[in-house]
mmCIF file of C-alpha atoms in Angstrom:
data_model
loop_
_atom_site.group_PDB
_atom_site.id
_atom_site.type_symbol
_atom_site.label_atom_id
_atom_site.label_comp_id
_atom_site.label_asym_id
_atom_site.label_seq_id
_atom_site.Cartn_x
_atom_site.Cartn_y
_atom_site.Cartn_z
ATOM 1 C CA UNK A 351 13.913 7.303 -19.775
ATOM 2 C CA UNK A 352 14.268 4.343 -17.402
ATOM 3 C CA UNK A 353 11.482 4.371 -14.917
ATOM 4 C CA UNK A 354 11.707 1.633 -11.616
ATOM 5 C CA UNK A 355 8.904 1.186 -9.615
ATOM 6 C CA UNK A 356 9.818 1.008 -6.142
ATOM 7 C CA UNK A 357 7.406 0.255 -3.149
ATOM 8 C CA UNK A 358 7.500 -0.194 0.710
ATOM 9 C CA UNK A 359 4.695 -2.091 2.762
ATOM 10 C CA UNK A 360 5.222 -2.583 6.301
ATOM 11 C CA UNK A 361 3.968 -5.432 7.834
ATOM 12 C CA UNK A 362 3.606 -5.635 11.591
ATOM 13 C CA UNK A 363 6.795 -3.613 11.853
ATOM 14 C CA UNK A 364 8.100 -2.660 15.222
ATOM 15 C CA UNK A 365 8.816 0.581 15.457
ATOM 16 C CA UNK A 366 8.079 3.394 18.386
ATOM 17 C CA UNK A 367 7.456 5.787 15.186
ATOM 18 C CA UNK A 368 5.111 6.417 11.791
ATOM 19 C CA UNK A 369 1.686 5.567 12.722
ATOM 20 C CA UNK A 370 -1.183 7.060 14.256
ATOM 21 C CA UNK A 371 -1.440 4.197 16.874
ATOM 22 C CA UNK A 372 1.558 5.712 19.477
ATOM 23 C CA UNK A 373 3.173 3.479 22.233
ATOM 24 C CA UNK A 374 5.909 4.351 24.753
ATOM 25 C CA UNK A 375 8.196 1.861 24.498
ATOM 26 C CA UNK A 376 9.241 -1.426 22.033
ATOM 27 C CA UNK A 377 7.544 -3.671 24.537
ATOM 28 C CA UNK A 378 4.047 -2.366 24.236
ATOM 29 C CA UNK A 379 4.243 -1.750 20.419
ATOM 30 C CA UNK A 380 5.252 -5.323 19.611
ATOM 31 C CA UNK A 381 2.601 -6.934 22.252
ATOM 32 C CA UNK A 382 0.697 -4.365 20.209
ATOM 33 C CA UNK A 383 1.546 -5.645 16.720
ATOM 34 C CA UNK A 384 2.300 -9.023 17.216
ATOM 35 C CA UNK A 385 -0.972 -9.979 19.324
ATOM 36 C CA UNK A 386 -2.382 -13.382 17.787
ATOM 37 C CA UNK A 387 -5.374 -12.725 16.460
ATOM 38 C CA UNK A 388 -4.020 -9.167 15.105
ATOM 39 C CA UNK A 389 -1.740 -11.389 13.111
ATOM 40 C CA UNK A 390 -4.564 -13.387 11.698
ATOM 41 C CA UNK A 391 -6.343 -10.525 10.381
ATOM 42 C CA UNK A 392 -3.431 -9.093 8.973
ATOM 43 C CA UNK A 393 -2.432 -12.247 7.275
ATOM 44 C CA UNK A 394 -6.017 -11.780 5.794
ATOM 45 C CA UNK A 395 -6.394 -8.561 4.757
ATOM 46 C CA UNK A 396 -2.535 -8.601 2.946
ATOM 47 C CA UNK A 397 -2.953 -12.317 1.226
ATOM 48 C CA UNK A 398 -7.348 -11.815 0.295
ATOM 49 C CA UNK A 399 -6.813 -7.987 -0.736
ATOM 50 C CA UNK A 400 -3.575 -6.500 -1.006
ATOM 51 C CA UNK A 401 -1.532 -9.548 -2.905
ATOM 52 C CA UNK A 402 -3.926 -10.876 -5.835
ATOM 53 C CA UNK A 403 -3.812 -7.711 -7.539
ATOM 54 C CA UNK A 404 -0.118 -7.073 -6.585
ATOM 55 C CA UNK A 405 0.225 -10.853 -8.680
ATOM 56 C CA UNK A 406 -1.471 -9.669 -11.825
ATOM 57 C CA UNK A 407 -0.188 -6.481 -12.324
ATOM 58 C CA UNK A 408 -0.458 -5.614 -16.534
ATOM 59 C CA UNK A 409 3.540 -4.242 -16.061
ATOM 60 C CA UNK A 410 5.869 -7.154 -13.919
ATOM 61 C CA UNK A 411 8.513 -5.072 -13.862
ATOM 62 C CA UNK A 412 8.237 -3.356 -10.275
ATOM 63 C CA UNK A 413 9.828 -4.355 -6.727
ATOM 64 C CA UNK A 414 7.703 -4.332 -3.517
ATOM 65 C CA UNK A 415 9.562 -4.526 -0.659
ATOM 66 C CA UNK A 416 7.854 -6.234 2.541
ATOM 67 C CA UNK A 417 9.671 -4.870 5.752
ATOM 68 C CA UNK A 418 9.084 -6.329 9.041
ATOM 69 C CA UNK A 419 11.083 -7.261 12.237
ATOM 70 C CA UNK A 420 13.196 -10.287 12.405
ATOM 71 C CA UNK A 421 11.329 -11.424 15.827
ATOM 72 C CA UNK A 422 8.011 -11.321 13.952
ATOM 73 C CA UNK A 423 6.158 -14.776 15.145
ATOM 74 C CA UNK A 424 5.497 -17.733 13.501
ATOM 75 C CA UNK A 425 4.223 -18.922 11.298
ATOM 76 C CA UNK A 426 3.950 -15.751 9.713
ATOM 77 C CA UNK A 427 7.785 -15.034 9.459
ATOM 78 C CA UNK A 428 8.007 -18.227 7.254
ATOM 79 C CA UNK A 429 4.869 -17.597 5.077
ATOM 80 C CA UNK A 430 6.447 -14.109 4.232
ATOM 81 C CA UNK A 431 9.439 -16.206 3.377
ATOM 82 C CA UNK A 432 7.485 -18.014 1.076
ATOM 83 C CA UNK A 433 5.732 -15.547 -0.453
ATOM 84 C CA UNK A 434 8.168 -13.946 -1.363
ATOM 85 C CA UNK A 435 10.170 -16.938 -2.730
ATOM 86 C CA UNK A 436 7.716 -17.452 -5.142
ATOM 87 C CA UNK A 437 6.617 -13.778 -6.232
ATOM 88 C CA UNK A 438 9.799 -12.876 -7.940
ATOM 89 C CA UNK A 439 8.718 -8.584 -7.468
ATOM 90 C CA UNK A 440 8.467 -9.068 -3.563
ATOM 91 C CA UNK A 441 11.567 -8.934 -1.327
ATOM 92 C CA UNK A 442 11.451 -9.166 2.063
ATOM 93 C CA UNK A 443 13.534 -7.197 4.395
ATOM 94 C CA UNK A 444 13.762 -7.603 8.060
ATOM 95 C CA UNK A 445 14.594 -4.475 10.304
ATOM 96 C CA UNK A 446 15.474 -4.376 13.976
ATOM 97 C CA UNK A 447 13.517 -1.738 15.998
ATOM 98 C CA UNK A 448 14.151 1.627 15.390
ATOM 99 C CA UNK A 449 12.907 4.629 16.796
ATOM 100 C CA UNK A 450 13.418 7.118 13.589
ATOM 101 C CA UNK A 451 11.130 5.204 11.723
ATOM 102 C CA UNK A 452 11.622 6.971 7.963
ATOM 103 C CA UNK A 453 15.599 5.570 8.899
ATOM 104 C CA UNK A 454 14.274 2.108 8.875
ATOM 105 C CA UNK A 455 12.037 2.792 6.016
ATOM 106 C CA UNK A 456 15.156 3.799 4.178
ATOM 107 C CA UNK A 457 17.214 1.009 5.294
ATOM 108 C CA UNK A 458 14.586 -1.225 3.880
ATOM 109 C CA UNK A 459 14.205 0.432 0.419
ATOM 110 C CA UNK A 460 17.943 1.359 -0.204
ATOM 111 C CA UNK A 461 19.067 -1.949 -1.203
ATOM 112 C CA UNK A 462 16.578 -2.335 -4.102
ATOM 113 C CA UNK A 463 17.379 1.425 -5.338
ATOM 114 C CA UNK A 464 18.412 0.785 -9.227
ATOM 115 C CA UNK A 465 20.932 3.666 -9.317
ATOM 116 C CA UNK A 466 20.894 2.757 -12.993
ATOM 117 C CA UNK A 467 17.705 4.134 -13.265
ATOM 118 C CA UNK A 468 16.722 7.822 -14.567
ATOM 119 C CA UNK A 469 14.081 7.974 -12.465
ATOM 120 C CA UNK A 470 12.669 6.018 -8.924
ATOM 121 C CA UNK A 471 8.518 6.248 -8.694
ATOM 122 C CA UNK A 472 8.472 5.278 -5.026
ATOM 123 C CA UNK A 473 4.701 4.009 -3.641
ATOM 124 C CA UNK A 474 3.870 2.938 -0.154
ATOM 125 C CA UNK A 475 1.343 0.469 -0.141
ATOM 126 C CA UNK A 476 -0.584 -0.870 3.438
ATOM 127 C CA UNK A 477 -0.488 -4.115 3.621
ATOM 128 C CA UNK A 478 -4.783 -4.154 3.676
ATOM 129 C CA UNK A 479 -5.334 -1.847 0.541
ATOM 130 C CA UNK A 480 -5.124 -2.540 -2.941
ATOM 131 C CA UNK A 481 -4.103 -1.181 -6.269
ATOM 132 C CA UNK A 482 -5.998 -1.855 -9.470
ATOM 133 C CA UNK A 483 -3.909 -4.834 -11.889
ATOM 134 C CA UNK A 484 -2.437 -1.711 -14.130
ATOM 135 C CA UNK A 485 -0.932 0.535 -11.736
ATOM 136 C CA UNK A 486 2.534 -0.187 -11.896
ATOM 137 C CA UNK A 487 1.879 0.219 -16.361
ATOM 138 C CA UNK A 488 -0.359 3.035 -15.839
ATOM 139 C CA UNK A 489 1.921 5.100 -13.936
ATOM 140 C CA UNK A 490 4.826 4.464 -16.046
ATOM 141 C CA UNK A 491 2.778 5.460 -19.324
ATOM 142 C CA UNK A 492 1.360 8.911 -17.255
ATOM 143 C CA UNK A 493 4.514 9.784 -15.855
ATOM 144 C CA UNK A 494 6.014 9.701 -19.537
ATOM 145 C CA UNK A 495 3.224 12.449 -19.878
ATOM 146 C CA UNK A 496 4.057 14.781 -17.265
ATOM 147 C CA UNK A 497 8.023 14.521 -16.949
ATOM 148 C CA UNK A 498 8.903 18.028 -17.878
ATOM 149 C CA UNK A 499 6.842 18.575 -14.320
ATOM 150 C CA UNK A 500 9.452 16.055 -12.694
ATOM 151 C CA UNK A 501 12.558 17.597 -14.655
ATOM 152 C CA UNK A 502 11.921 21.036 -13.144
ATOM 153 C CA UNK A 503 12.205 19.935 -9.631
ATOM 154 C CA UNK A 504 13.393 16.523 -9.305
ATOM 155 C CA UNK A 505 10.364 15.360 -8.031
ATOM 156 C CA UNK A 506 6.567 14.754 -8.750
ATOM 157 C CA UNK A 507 3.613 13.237 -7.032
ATOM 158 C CA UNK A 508 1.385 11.396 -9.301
ATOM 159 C CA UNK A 509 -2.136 10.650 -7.554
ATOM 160 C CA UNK A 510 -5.158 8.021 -8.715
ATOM 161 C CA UNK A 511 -7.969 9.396 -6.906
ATOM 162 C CA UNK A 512 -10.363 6.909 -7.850
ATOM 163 C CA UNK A 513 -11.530 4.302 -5.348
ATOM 164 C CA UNK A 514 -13.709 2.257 -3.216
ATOM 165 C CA UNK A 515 -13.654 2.603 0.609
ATOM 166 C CA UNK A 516 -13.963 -1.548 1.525
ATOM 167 C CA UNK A 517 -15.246 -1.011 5.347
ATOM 168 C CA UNK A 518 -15.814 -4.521 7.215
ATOM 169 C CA UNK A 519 -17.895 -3.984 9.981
ATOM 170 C CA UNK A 520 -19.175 -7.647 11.726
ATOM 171 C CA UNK A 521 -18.325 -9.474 9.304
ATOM 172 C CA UNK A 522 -19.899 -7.730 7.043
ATOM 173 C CA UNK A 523 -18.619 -5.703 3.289
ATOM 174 C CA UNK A 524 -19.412 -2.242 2.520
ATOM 175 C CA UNK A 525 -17.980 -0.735 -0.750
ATOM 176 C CA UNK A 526 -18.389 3.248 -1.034
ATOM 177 C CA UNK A 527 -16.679 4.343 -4.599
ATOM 178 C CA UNK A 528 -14.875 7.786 -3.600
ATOM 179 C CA UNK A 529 -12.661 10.094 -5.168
ATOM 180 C CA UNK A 530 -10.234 11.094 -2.594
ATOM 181 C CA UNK A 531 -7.141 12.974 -3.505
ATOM 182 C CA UNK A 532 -3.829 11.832 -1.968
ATOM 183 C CA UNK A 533 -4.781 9.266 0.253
ATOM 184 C CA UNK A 534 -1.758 7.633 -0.198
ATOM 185 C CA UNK A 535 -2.394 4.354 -2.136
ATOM 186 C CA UNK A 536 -1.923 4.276 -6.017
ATOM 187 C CA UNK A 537 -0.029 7.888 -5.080
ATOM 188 C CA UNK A 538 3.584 7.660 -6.966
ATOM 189 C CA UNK A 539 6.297 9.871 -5.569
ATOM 190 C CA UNK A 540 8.852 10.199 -8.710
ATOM 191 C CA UNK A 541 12.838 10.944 -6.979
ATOM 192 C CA UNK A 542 15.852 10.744 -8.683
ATOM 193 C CA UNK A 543 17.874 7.388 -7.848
ATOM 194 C CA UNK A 544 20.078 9.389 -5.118
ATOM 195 C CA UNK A 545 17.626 10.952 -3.226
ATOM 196 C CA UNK A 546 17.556 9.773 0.438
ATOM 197 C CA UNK A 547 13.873 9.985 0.336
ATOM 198 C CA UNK A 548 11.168 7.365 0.354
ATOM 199 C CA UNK A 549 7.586 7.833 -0.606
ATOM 200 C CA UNK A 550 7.300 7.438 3.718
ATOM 201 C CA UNK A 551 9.249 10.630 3.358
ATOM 202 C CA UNK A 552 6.306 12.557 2.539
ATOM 203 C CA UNK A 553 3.104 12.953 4.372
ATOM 204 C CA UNK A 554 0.894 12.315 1.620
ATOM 205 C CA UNK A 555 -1.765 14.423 3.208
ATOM 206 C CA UNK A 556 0.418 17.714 2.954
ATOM 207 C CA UNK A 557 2.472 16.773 -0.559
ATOM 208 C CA UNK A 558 1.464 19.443 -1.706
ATOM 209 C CA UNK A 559 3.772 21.255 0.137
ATOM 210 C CA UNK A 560 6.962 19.633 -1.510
ATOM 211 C CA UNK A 561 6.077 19.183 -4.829
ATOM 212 C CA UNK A 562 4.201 19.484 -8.277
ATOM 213 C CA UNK A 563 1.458 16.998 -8.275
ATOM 214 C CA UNK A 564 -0.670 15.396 -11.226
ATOM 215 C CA UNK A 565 -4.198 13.724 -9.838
ATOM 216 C CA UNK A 566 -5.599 11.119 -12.148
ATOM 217 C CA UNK A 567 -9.470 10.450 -11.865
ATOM 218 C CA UNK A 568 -9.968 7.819 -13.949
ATOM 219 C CA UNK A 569 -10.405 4.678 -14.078
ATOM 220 C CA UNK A 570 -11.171 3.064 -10.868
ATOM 221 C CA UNK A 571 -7.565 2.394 -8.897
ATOM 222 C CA UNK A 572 -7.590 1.486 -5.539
ATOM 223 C CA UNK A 573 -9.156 0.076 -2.138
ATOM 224 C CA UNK A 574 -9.004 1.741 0.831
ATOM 225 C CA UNK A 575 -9.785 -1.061 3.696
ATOM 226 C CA UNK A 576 -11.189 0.566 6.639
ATOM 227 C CA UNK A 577 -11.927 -1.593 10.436
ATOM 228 C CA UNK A 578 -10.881 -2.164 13.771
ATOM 229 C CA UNK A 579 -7.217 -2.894 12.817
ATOM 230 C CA UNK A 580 -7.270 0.494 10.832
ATOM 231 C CA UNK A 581 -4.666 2.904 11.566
ATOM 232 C CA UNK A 582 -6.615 5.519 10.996
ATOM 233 C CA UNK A 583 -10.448 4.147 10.999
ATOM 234 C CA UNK A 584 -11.760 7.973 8.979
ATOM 235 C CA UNK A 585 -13.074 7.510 5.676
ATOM 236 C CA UNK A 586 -11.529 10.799 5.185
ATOM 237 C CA UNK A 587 -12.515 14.235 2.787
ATOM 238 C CA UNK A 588 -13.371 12.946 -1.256
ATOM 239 C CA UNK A 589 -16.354 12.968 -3.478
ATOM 240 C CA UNK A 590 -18.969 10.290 -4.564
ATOM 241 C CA UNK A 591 -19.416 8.362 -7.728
ATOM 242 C CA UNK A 592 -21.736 6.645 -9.002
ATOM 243 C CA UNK A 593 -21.773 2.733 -9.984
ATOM 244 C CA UNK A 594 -24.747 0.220 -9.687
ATOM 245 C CA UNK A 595 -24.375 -2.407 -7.237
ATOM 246 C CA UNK A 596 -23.462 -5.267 -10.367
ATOM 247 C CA UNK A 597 -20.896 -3.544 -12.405
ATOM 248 C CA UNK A 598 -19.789 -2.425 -8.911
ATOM 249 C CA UNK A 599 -18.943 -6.440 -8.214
ATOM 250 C CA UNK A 600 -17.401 -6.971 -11.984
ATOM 251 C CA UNK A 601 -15.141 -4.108 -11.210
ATOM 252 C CA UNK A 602 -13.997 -5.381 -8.225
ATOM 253 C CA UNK A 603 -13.043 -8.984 -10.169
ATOM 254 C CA UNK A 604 -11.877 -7.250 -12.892
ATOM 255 C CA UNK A 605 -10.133 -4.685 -11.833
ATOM 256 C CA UNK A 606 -8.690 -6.213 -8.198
ATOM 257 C CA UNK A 607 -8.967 -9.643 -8.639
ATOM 258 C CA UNK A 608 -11.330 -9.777 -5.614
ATOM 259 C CA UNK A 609 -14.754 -11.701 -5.615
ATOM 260 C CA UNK A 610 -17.374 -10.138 -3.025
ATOM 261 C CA UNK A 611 -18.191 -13.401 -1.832
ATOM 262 C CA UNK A 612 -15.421 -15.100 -0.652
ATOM 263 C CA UNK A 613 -14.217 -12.410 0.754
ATOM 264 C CA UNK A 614 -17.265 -11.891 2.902
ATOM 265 C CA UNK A 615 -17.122 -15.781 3.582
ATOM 266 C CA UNK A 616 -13.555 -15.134 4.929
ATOM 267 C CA UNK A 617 -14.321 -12.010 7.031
ATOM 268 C CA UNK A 618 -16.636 -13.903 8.719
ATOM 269 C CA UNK A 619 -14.170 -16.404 9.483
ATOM 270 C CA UNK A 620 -11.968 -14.299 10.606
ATOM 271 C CA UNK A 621 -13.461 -10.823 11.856
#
C-alpha cells in the first residue's frame, strides 16, 4: 500500500478565515500579517525551528506545501522562492485572498494530491513548530499497523502526543516536555486520494468526532512554540514527563536538530 505524505503550512497567509486572531476585512489582516517586524520573527521561528528538522527527515519521500499570498513582501517572497528551490519536498504555492479559508487550503494542497496513491496522510504543520527527524518514516511504518482502522472508514487520525512546549518569553527559552493529545502537530489525518478534505478540514481539537484515532506516546515528537506571535498563546490540557535538564538539550539536537544556545542567541536578536 502506497502511502504519500502530504502537508500544508501557511505562512503569513491572507485570509479573513482559520485562525483565532479575527479581522474584518483583507486590509487589516494583511497590515496584520505582513507588519515588519512580524515578518522577522516569523522568518525566525520557520527557518531556526520548523525547517532543520523538516531537512533531515529519516523518510525524504514527503511534500510540504508552503502557501502564502502572492503580495507577501520582500524579501521574504524571494527567500521562500529559494527555499524551496533548493529543498526538493517543499513547494510553494501562492493564493489570492479568500474568505472560505479551508477553499484556499484546498486549492493549495490539490495540485500535489498523488491520485496514484492508496492512501494520502495529510499533516498541517505551523510554520513555528517542529516535528522530530522520523516523522514522516514513523508514521508510514505505524499507519502500516493500524490500516484495517483506516479501511473501515476511509479515514484515520494518527496522533504523537509526545512533546516539549518551547515558550520564549524576553528573550528567553523555556522547554516543558508534555503529553498533549491532538494538538495538531505530528497529528496525521489518513484520506483516500479523492477526498476533498485537508488535514485543515478537521479541527484537530474535536477529531474525535469524525474519525477512529490511534495516539502514539512515544518517543519524543514535536515542539509546540508558544509567544507573542502565537495564535493561540495556551499551553493547553496534557500531562508531564519527566527528563533532566541535559538529556533534555541532547534530545533537542538529536531529535530536532535544534541547539539551545543559538537559538537563545537568536531570540535575543530578534524577540
Amino acid at each position: 500500500m502506497r502511502v504519500q505524505m502530504l502537508g500544508l503550512c501557511r505562512f503569513s497567509y491572507v485570509g479573513l478565515r482559520g485562525y483565532q486572531v479575527e479581522h474584518q476585512s483583507y486590509e487589516e489582516r494583511r497590515a496584520y500579517l505582513y507588519d515588519p517586524e512580524r515578518l522577522a520573527r516569523r522568518w525566525f521561528w520557520f527557518t531556526e525551528i520548523a525547517l532543520p528538522a523538516w531537512r533531515a527527515q529519516t523518510d525524504p519521500d514527503f511534500t510540504l506545501v508552503v502557501m502564502t499570498g502572492p503580495d507577501l513582501p520582500e524579501p521574504y517572497l524571494s527567500r521562500l522562492r529559494d527555499l524551496a528551490a533548493g529543498m526538493p519536498q517543499l513547494k510553494l504555492e501562492l493564493v489570492p485572498p479568500m474568505e472560505r479559508h479551508l477553499a484556499a487550503c484546498r486549492a493549495a494542497i490539490a495540485p500535489h494530491a498523488d491520485p496514484s496513491a492508496d492512501v494520502i496522510g495529510h499533516f498541517r504543520h505551523d510554520d513555528d513548530d517542529a516535528v522530530a527527524v522520523d516523522y514522516i518514516e514513523a508514521a508510514r511504518k505505524d499507519f502500516r499497523r493500524v490500516k484495517g482502522l483506516w479501511k473501515n472508514e476511509g479515514k484515520l487520525s494518527l496522533d504523537y502526543s509526545r512533546g516539549l512546549m518551547m515558550r520564549f518569553e524576553n528573550g528567553k527559552m523555556q522547554l516543558t516536555p508534555r503529553i498533549c493529545h491532538n494538538m495538531g502537530v505530528a497529528l496525521t489525518v489518513f484520506l483516500s486520494p479523492d477526498a476533498e478534505e485537508t488535514a485543515l478540514h478537521y479541527d484537530h481539537s474535536k477529531i474525535a468526532t469524525w474519525m477512529p484515532g490511534v495516539a502514539v506516546t512515544r518517543p519524543l515528537m514535536f515542539i509546540r512554540s508558544i509567544h507573542g506571535d502565537s495564535d493561540s498563546g495556551a499551553m493547553g490540557p496534557g500531562l508531564p514527563w519527566q527528563i533532566d535538564a541535559d538529556a533534555l538539550d541532547r534530545q533537542l539536537t538529536k531529535r530536532f536538530e535544534l541547539r539551545r544556545q543559538k537559538l537563545e542567541r537568536l531570540a535575543r536578536n530578534i524577540l
